[in-house]
Structure formats: structure tokens, C-alpha cells
C-alpha positions as a LaTeX table, in Angstrom:
\begin{tabular}{lrrr}
\hline
Residue & $x$ (\AA) & $y$ (\AA) & $z$ (\AA) \\
\hline
Met1 & $-12.38$ & 17.77 & 146.15 \\
Leu2 & $-12.81$ & 19.30 & 149.51 \\
Ile3 & $-16.50$ & 19.34 & 150.96 \\
Asp4 & $-17.31$ & 23.10 & 151.72 \\
Gln5 & $-19.59$ & 22.67 & 154.92 \\
Thr6 & $-20.55$ & 26.43 & 154.82 \\
Ala7 & $-21.66$ & 26.07 & 151.14 \\
Arg8 & $-23.47$ & 22.82 & 151.51 \\
Arg9 & $-25.34$ & 24.11 & 154.17 \\
Arg10 & $-26.13$ & 27.03 & 152.38 \\
Ala11 & $-27.28$ & 25.53 & 149.28 \\
Ser12 & $-29.50$ & 23.14 & 151.34 \\
Gly13 & $-30.93$ & 26.04 & 153.33 \\
Arg14 & $-29.90$ & 24.33 & 156.31 \\
Ser15 & $-27.45$ & 25.76 & 159.04 \\
Leu16 & $-24.93$ & 23.67 & 161.21 \\
Cys17 & $-27.62$ & 24.37 & 164.10 \\
Glu18 & $-30.26$ & 22.57 & 161.88 \\
Glu19 & $-28.32$ & 19.50 & 161.08 \\
Thr20 & $-27.92$ & 19.18 & 164.82 \\
Gly21 & $-31.11$ & 19.63 & 165.78 \\
Ala22 & $-31.47$ & 23.28 & 167.35 \\
Ala23 & $-34.60$ & 25.10 & 166.90 \\
Pro24 & $-35.13$ & 28.35 & 165.01 \\
Val25 & $-35.60$ & 31.91 & 166.50 \\
Gly26 & $-38.72$ & 33.41 & 164.79 \\
Ser27 & $-39.38$ & 32.05 & 161.14 \\
Glu28 & $-36.29$ & 33.06 & 159.37 \\
Arg29 & $-33.24$ & 32.69 & 161.36 \\
Val30 & $-31.26$ & 29.96 & 163.71 \\
Val31 & $-29.16$ & 30.82 & 166.41 \\
Glu32 & $-26.58$ & 28.41 & 166.99 \\
Phe33 & $-24.54$ & 28.31 & 170.41 \\
Gly34 & $-20.87$ & 28.06 & 170.74 \\
Leu35 & $-18.80$ & 27.35 & 174.05 \\
His36 & $-15.74$ & 29.43 & 174.11 \\
Ile37 & $-13.45$ & 27.95 & 176.74 \\
Ala38 & $-11.34$ & 30.95 & 178.04 \\
Asp39 & $-10.83$ & 30.19 & 181.63 \\
Phe40 & $-9.51$ & 26.85 & 182.72 \\
Thr41 & $-9.09$ & 27.85 & 186.45 \\
Trp42 & $-11.45$ & 25.35 & 187.88 \\
Lys43 & $-12.20$ & 23.67 & 191.23 \\
Thr44 & $-10.58$ & 20.58 & 190.20 \\
Gly45 & $-7.26$ & 21.94 & 189.90 \\
Pro46 & $-4.20$ & 21.58 & 187.32 \\
Ala47 & $-3.72$ & 18.08 & 188.07 \\
Gln48 & $-7.17$ & 17.00 & 187.08 \\
Leu49 & $-7.28$ & 19.18 & 184.18 \\
Gly50 & $-7.33$ & 16.73 & 181.74 \\
Pro51 & $-10.36$ & 14.83 & 182.83 \\
Ala52 & $-12.16$ & 17.58 & 183.76 \\
Leu53 & $-11.72$ & 19.41 & 180.30 \\
Ala54 & $-12.75$ & 15.92 & 178.71 \\
Ala55 & $-16.09$ & 15.81 & 180.86 \\
His56 & $-16.64$ & 19.45 & 180.15 \\
Val57 & $-16.85$ & 19.15 & 176.27 \\
Arg58 & $-18.49$ & 15.83 & 176.48 \\
Asn59 & $-21.08$ & 17.47 & 178.73 \\
Ala60 & $-21.40$ & 20.69 & 176.30 \\
Glu61 & $-21.74$ & 18.39 & 173.25 \\
Ala62 & $-24.67$ & 16.22 & 175.01 \\
Ala63 & $-26.01$ & 19.31 & 175.99 \\
Gly64 & $-26.83$ & 20.29 & 172.32 \\
Ile65 & $-23.95$ & 23.02 & 171.97 \\
Gln66 & $-22.87$ & 22.80 & 168.36 \\
Arg67 & $-19.37$ & 24.74 & 168.51 \\
Leu68 & $-16.40$ & 24.47 & 170.92 \\
Thr69 & $-13.84$ & 27.00 & 170.79 \\
Val70 & $-10.68$ & 28.12 & 172.73 \\
Met71 & $-8.49$ & 31.18 & 172.93 \\
Asp72 & $-4.93$ & 31.17 & 171.51 \\
His73 & $-3.08$ & 32.68 & 174.33 \\
Phe74 & $-0.25$ & 31.66 & 176.45 \\
Trp75 & $-1.18$ & 34.05 & 179.50 \\
Gln76 & $-4.69$ & 34.61 & 180.98 \\
Leu77 & $-6.31$ & 37.81 & 179.66 \\
Pro78 & $-6.97$ & 40.84 & 181.84 \\
Gly79 & $-10.65$ & 40.76 & 182.73 \\
Ile80 & $-10.94$ & 37.13 & 183.02 \\
Gly81 & $-8.23$ & 36.49 & 185.73 \\
Pro82 & $-4.35$ & 37.05 & 186.83 \\
Glu83 & $-1.83$ & 36.32 & 184.13 \\
Asp84 & $-0.46$ & 33.67 & 185.91 \\
His85 & $-3.75$ & 31.66 & 185.89 \\
Glu86 & $-4.03$ & 28.49 & 183.80 \\
Met87 & $-3.75$ & 28.59 & 180.21 \\
Leu88 & $-3.41$ & 25.78 & 177.52 \\
Glu89 & $-1.85$ & 25.82 & 174.24 \\
Ala90 & $-4.83$ & 26.27 & 171.62 \\
Tyr91 & $-3.95$ & 23.72 & 169.00 \\
Ala92 & $-2.70$ & 20.96 & 171.43 \\
Thr93 & $-5.90$ & 21.74 & 173.20 \\
Leu94 & $-7.90$ & 21.46 & 170.10 \\
Gly95 & $-6.49$ & 18.01 & 169.36 \\
Phe96 & $-7.47$ & 16.73 & 172.91 \\
Ile97 & $-10.94$ & 18.19 & 172.68 \\
Ala98 & $-11.31$ & 16.55 & 169.08 \\
Ala99 & $-10.59$ & 13.42 & 170.60 \\
His100 & $-13.19$ & 13.45 & 173.40 \\
Thr101 & $-16.10$ & 14.86 & 170.82 \\
Glu102 & $-17.87$ & 13.51 & 167.83 \\
Lys103 & $-20.02$ & 16.42 & 166.38 \\
Ala104 & $-19.14$ & 19.78 & 167.44 \\
Leu105 & $-17.47$ & 22.38 & 164.83 \\
Leu106 & $-13.97$ & 23.09 & 166.62 \\
His107 & $-11.72$ & 26.31 & 166.13 \\
Thr108 & $-9.70$ & 28.99 & 167.97 \\
Leu109 & $-11.33$ & 32.08 & 168.85 \\
Val110 & $-9.00$ & 33.51 & 167.44 \\
Thr111 & $-5.34$ & 32.60 & 166.58 \\
Gly112 & $-2.86$ & 35.28 & 166.79 \\
Val113 & $-1.30$ & 35.61 & 163.23 \\
Ile114 & 2.17 & 36.34 & 164.54 \\
Tyr115 & 2.40 & 33.18 & 166.48 \\
Arg116 & 3.09 & 30.50 & 163.92 \\
His117 & 4.38 & 30.36 & 160.53 \\
Pro118 & 1.46 & 30.53 & 158.09 \\
Ser119 & 2.39 & 27.00 & 156.26 \\
Leu120 & 2.68 & 25.45 & 159.74 \\
Leu121 & $-0.85$ & 26.99 & 160.97 \\
Ala122 & $-2.34$ & 25.55 & 157.68 \\
Lys123 & $-0.84$ & 22.31 & 158.33 \\
Gln124 & $-2.12$ & 22.27 & 162.06 \\
Ile125 & $-5.44$ & 22.91 & 160.80 \\
Ser126 & $-5.51$ & 20.20 & 158.09 \\
Thr127 & $-4.26$ & 17.64 & 160.45 \\
Leu128 & $-6.85$ & 18.26 & 162.90 \\
Asn129 & $-9.49$ & 18.63 & 160.31 \\
Val130 & $-8.46$ & 15.10 & 159.18 \\
Leu131 & $-8.07$ & 13.71 & 162.61 \\
Ser132 & $-11.63$ & 15.14 & 163.53 \\
Gly133 & $-13.36$ & 13.83 & 160.82 \\
Gly134 & $-13.75$ & 17.31 & 158.98 \\
Arg135 & $-14.67$ & 19.21 & 162.05 \\
Val136 & $-11.85$ & 21.87 & 162.62 \\
Gly137 & $-11.83$ & 25.19 & 161.31 \\
Leu138 & $-9.41$ & 28.27 & 161.43 \\
Gly139 & $-10.35$ & 31.60 & 163.81 \\
Ile140 & $-7.80$ & 33.98 & 163.12 \\
Gly141 & $-7.29$ & 37.74 & 163.64 \\
Ala142 & $-4.08$ & 40.21 & 163.72 \\
Ala143 & $-3.05$ & 39.75 & 167.26 \\
Trp144 & $-3.13$ & 42.41 & 170.13 \\
Asn145 & $-1.20$ & 41.08 & 173.37 \\
Glu146 & 1.89 & 42.76 & 173.38 \\
Gln147 & 2.56 & 42.12 & 177.08 \\
Glu148 & 2.20 & 38.49 & 176.54 \\
Cys149 & 4.53 & 38.47 & 173.42 \\
Val150 & 7.33 & 40.56 & 175.05 \\
Gly151 & 7.08 & 38.36 & 178.12 \\
Leu152 & 7.62 & 35.31 & 176.10 \\
Gly153 & 9.94 & 36.55 & 173.42 \\
Phe154 & 7.45 & 36.50 & 170.41 \\
Pro155 & 8.00 & 39.36 & 168.05 \\
Phe156 & 5.38 & 42.11 & 167.99 \\
Pro157 & 5.52 & 44.00 & 164.92 \\
Pro158 & 3.63 & 47.12 & 164.28 \\
Val159 & $-0.11$ & 46.86 & 163.21 \\
Ala160 & 0.60 & 47.58 & 159.60 \\
Gln161 & 2.96 & 44.69 & 159.56 \\
Arg162 & 0.54 & 42.18 & 161.32 \\
Phe163 & $-2.27$ & 43.19 & 158.99 \\
Arg164 & 0.25 & 42.17 & 156.18 \\
Glu165 & 1.09 & 38.87 & 157.71 \\
Leu166 & $-2.73$ & 38.38 & 158.04 \\
Glu167 & $-3.70$ & 38.83 & 154.58 \\
Glu168 & $-0.62$ & 36.66 & 153.30 \\
Thr169 & $-1.60$ & 34.07 & 155.86 \\
Leu170 & $-4.99$ & 33.89 & 154.43 \\
Gln171 & $-3.75$ & 33.56 & 150.70 \\
Ile172 & $-1.16$ & 30.88 & 151.79 \\
Cys173 & $-4.00$ & 28.83 & 153.82 \\
Ala174 & $-6.12$ & 29.06 & 150.63 \\
Gln175 & $-3.49$ & 28.15 & 148.39 \\
Met176 & $-2.29$ & 25.06 & 150.85 \\
Trp177 & $-6.11$ & 23.87 & 151.16 \\
Ser178 & $-6.67$ & 23.88 & 147.33 \\
Asp179 & $-5.00$ & 21.51 & 144.54 \\
Asp180 & $-2.23$ & 24.11 & 144.08 \\
Asp181 & 0.75 & 22.91 & 145.27 \\
Gly182 & 3.04 & 25.29 & 143.44 \\
Pro183 & 5.07 & 28.24 & 144.97 \\
Phe184 & 3.70 & 31.11 & 146.74 \\
Glu185 & 5.43 & 34.79 & 146.15 \\
Gly186 & 4.45 & 37.09 & 148.87 \\
Arg187 & 5.87 & 40.35 & 150.12 \\
Ile188 & 6.48 & 38.65 & 153.31 \\
Trp189 & 6.75 & 34.97 & 152.72 \\
Gln190 & 8.04 & 32.89 & 149.91 \\
Leu191 & 7.26 & 29.30 & 149.73 \\
Glu192 & 8.87 & 27.00 & 147.13 \\
Arg193 & 6.18 & 24.36 & 146.95 \\
Thr194 & 2.95 & 24.23 & 148.97 \\
Ile195 & 2.58 & 20.38 & 149.18 \\
Asn196 & $-0.35$ & 19.35 & 151.95 \\
Ser197 & $-0.97$ & 15.74 & 152.31 \\
Pro198 & $-3.27$ & 14.57 & 153.57 \\
Gln199 & $-5.42$ & 17.21 & 152.41 \\
Asn200 & $-8.59$ & 18.61 & 154.60 \\
Ile201 & $-11.53$ & 16.36 & 154.56 \\
Thr202 & $-13.71$ & 19.54 & 154.56 \\
Lys203 & $-13.08$ & 22.88 & 153.47 \\
Pro204 & $-12.07$ & 24.64 & 156.85 \\
Tyr205 & $-14.50$ & 26.95 & 158.30 \\
Leu206 & $-12.77$ & 30.24 & 158.35 \\
Met207 & $-13.52$ & 33.08 & 160.83 \\
Ile208 & $-11.65$ & 36.23 & 161.02 \\
Gly209 & $-12.22$ & 37.78 & 164.42 \\
Gly210 & $-12.13$ & 41.49 & 165.60 \\
Gly211 & $-14.18$ & 44.90 & 164.48 \\
Gly212 & $-11.32$ & 46.81 & 162.95 \\
Glu213 & $-13.53$ & 48.83 & 160.34 \\
Lys214 & $-10.66$ & 49.69 & 157.89 \\
Lys215 & $-8.63$ & 46.53 & 157.38 \\
Thr216 & $-10.37$ & 43.51 & 159.55 \\
Leu217 & $-13.75$ & 44.06 & 158.24 \\
Arg218 & $-12.31$ & 44.31 & 154.68 \\
Leu219 & $-10.61$ & 41.17 & 155.20 \\
Val220 & $-13.70$ & 39.39 & 156.21 \\
Ala221 & $-15.55$ & 40.42 & 152.97 \\
Glu222 & $-12.67$ & 39.31 & 150.83 \\
His223 & $-11.73$ & 35.76 & 152.35 \\
Ala224 & $-13.79$ & 34.42 & 155.31 \\
Asp225 & $-16.84$ & 32.32 & 155.87 \\
Ala226 & $-17.72$ & 34.38 & 159.17 \\
Cys227 & $-16.75$ & 37.42 & 161.25 \\
Asn228 & $-16.80$ & 37.60 & 164.88 \\
Leu229 & $-17.68$ & 40.70 & 167.02 \\
Ser230 & $-17.71$ & 41.49 & 170.68 \\
Ala231 & $-21.33$ & 41.87 & 172.03 \\
Met232 & $-20.56$ & 42.54 & 175.47 \\
Ala233 & $-21.54$ & 46.45 & 175.54 \\
Asp234 & $-23.99$ & 48.38 & 173.57 \\
Leu235 & $-25.59$ & 46.63 & 170.74 \\
Glu236 & $-25.32$ & 49.79 & 168.60 \\
Val237 & $-21.44$ & 48.94 & 168.44 \\
Pro238 & $-21.91$ & 45.49 & 166.64 \\
Ala239 & $-24.91$ & 46.97 & 164.60 \\
His240 & $-22.65$ & 49.52 & 163.19 \\
Lys241 & $-19.89$ & 47.10 & 162.55 \\
Leu242 & $-22.30$ & 44.93 & 160.53 \\
Asp243 & $-23.13$ & 48.04 & 158.53 \\
Val244 & $-19.47$ & 48.61 & 157.62 \\
Leu245 & $-19.01$ & 45.13 & 156.71 \\
Arg246 & $-21.92$ & 45.33 & 154.25 \\
Gly247 & $-19.93$ & 48.44 & 152.86 \\
His248 & $-16.92$ & 46.31 & 152.13 \\
Cys249 & $-18.95$ & 43.36 & 150.59 \\
Asp250 & $-20.36$ & 45.99 & 148.13 \\
Ala251 & $-16.96$ & 47.48 & 147.53 \\
Val252 & $-15.35$ & 43.95 & 146.75 \\
Gly253 & $-18.51$ & 42.30 & 145.07 \\
Arg254 & $-19.11$ & 39.72 & 147.78 \\
Asp255 & $-22.88$ & 38.86 & 148.73 \\
Tyr256 & $-23.30$ & 39.95 & 152.43 \\
Asp257 & $-25.73$ & 37.29 & 153.19 \\
Thr258 & $-22.95$ & 34.85 & 152.51 \\
Ile259 & $-20.92$ & 35.65 & 155.47 \\
Glu260 & $-22.21$ & 34.44 & 158.85 \\
Lys261 & $-22.29$ & 36.88 & 161.65 \\
Thr262 & $-21.21$ & 35.80 & 165.14 \\
Ala263 & $-20.95$ & 37.21 & 168.40 \\
Met264 & $-19.12$ & 36.87 & 171.61 \\
Ile265 & $-20.82$ & 37.48 & 175.11 \\
Ala266 & $-19.63$ & 36.68 & 178.62 \\
Val267 & $-21.44$ & 35.24 & 181.57 \\
Ser268 & $-20.82$ & 35.28 & 185.01 \\
Pro269 & $-21.97$ & 34.16 & 188.41 \\
Ala270 & $-24.64$ & 36.99 & 188.24 \\
Ser271 & $-25.90$ & 36.18 & 185.07 \\
Thr272 & $-29.41$ & 34.88 & 184.77 \\
Val273 & $-30.86$ & 32.80 & 181.82 \\
Asp274 & $-33.45$ & 35.76 & 181.03 \\
Asp275 & $-30.78$ & 38.23 & 180.73 \\
Val276 & $-28.62$ & 36.19 & 178.32 \\
Ala277 & $-31.80$ & 35.23 & 176.20 \\
Glu278 & $-32.83$ & 38.67 & 176.06 \\
Arg279 & $-29.13$ & 39.60 & 174.51 \\
Val280 & $-29.12$ & 36.61 & 172.28 \\
Glu281 & $-32.44$ & 37.63 & 170.48 \\
Ala282 & $-31.79$ & 41.04 & 170.31 \\
Leu283 & $-28.44$ & 39.75 & 168.44 \\
Ala284 & $-30.38$ & 37.51 & 166.16 \\
Gly285 & $-32.65$ & 40.41 & 165.38 \\
Leu286 & $-29.46$ & 42.29 & 164.10 \\
Gly287 & $-28.50$ & 39.13 & 162.07 \\
Phe288 & $-26.25$ & 37.21 & 164.22 \\
Thr289 & $-26.71$ & 33.54 & 163.86 \\
Ala290 & $-24.03$ & 32.30 & 166.33 \\
Thr291 & $-23.24$ & 33.37 & 169.76 \\
Tyr292 & $-19.99$ & 32.09 & 171.44 \\
Val293 & $-20.56$ & 32.27 & 175.33 \\
Phe294 & $-17.65$ & 32.35 & 177.71 \\
Ser295 & $-17.40$ & 32.56 & 181.42 \\
Val296 & $-15.55$ & 35.22 & 183.85 \\
Gly297 & $-15.52$ & 33.96 & 187.65 \\
Ile298 & $-17.21$ & 30.50 & 187.24 \\
Asp299 & $-14.89$ & 27.79 & 188.48 \\
Glu300 & $-17.65$ & 25.06 & 187.98 \\
Pro301 & $-17.80$ & 24.29 & 183.79 \\
Ala302 & $-20.94$ & 22.23 & 184.14 \\
Arg303 & $-22.52$ & 25.69 & 185.25 \\
Val304 & $-21.53$ & 27.30 & 181.98 \\
Val305 & $-23.21$ & 24.56 & 180.03 \\
Asp306 & $-26.23$ & 24.80 & 182.03 \\
Ile307 & $-26.50$ & 28.35 & 181.40 \\
Val308 & $-25.96$ & 27.83 & 177.64 \\
Ser309 & $-28.28$ & 24.98 & 177.22 \\
Asp310 & $-31.07$ & 26.82 & 179.42 \\
Val311 & $-30.48$ & 30.01 & 177.07 \\
Ala312 & $-30.74$ & 27.78 & 173.89 \\
Ala313 & $-34.13$ & 26.15 & 175.07 \\
Arg314 & $-35.24$ & 29.83 & 176.24 \\
Val315 & $-34.51$ & 31.41 & 172.61 \\
Ala316 & $-35.70$ & 28.36 & 170.95 \\
\hline
\end{tabular}
């Protein structure tokens, strides 16, 4: 039987943050911090990227950061850097990070559903879950980067098709991560036998990223342990998205409080600890209990860890 980390923490009244020693915000909520590594263009240069990344994730874990994530992209994203800046393949990178850490929750933020066959994706997660001692989960979304796909030859179906693929991928992962090794008959994929051995050590943490109100947040209500919303602009936007999610939960009979609300924010060389802490506290007031922080324009990874750890101390 798989150990469901989310259910175990919920039943005990303890969050992952509490298990790793983070302090509560106010009297009711705890805020966990994730380091989202979205930029690998560092002063060390590509030749030293391996040792630099190993040192970065060890430093983050030693500083008390509870989650480490990477993007699932092949080119750098607009707004972070030029397309030809360094970008590592997500699951090879998560394996590397798992080998250099001991406690942190690891996942993508988030996998584009169109990049991998769902049974391969389920197997990749299970492999990393086993090899990491149960620390690897799945962050997933419907994908959006058409330019990247066209450039590298990935199919980029219309949005309705991508959401059909996302829903079936979630179903296939759930079946492969269960005791059911029978066939799967979907509209898109047909699997004759869903054997998955070795099975996960823990039930993989499942996050669905994105704020689409009709489809994405409905899938969160139906399938996910967590949502992830951008919180880089007006906080009225993520607040509204949570209201929409609550409505979907009511419609499908899901307890809204069983879904973890997570947010993503950026820091830059101009960011101050006070400013970032103020935003994190405002998000906590809306019900967000985890904040994933990524950097733009910071080429010294240790500086990002310093910001996150200082913010964590400030909000605690």
C-alpha cells in the first residue's frame, strides 16, 4: 500500500513545513517555501553547471527550504532570458537533484502534458519516487509554449485536445500508481496492461498548475492535491481564482480544504526581503500555504537562497 504523504500530514494536523521545522504564520497557517529553479545562466558557466547546481540545492535544503522544483521546458522563457540561455531537461535534472538532497519535496512546475506519453511519465515519476525515498511528485499542466514546440518538432494540438490529453494522463497516472494493472481504455490512449514495478514508495504529490477557470481548476477539484497560481501581479487575481476553485469543489463534492493552495512569485536583484515577505503574508491571508520563488536576472544562486531563507525567517 502506498503511503499518501498529503493524507498523512492532514490526518496528523501537520504540514510538510512542520515536519521539517518551519514556523507557523499566525495561529492557523504555516507557509512552506519552494525554490523554483527557472534560470541556469549563472556566473559559473555551463562547464561548471553540475557542481554549481549540486551546491545550490544542498545550500537550499540546509537553509530550510522544503521544496525544490524545475521547469519542464527546453528553451528559456520570455521574461526570464533569451531563448538560447541554458535550460536543462526536467526529469534528468530532478534525478540529479534527488541524488544531492535528502529531505526536500521534488517535482516539476509544471510538466507540459504533450511532451511525454502518459505511461512513460507515470513511470518516470515512480522511478524518481523510489530512488529518492518517496520525495518526488508530479506537477502538470496543459502546456502553452507553441514556439518551443514548433522549433523542436513537438506536436502542439489545439487547446481542447491538450485538455483531453491532460485528463486522460491524470487517469492513467492514477491507475498506474494503484494496484490496478489492467487495461486502460480512453478516447486518446489505449493501454493493454498498466504494470508499474517497482511501485511508488509514497503516493506522488500531484499539483496541477494554471488558473484556467473552466477546465484547469475543475481538474484540480477532481484530481489534484494542490493548485499553483501566479501571484506576480494584483492579488485580486489569485483570490478570484480560489473562489472559482471553491465553486468547482462544491460542484464535484470535493472538500475545498483538502486542496493545497500554492503560489508562484519572482524575485529580482531589486527585490527586498520586506517586499517579498509582505507579499507572502498577504498570500497566506488568502489561504495559500506554499510559495514557490524563482529568480529573474540573478546569476549567483546563493543570493536566491539567502532571499528565500530571510523571507521565511521574517514571516515566521
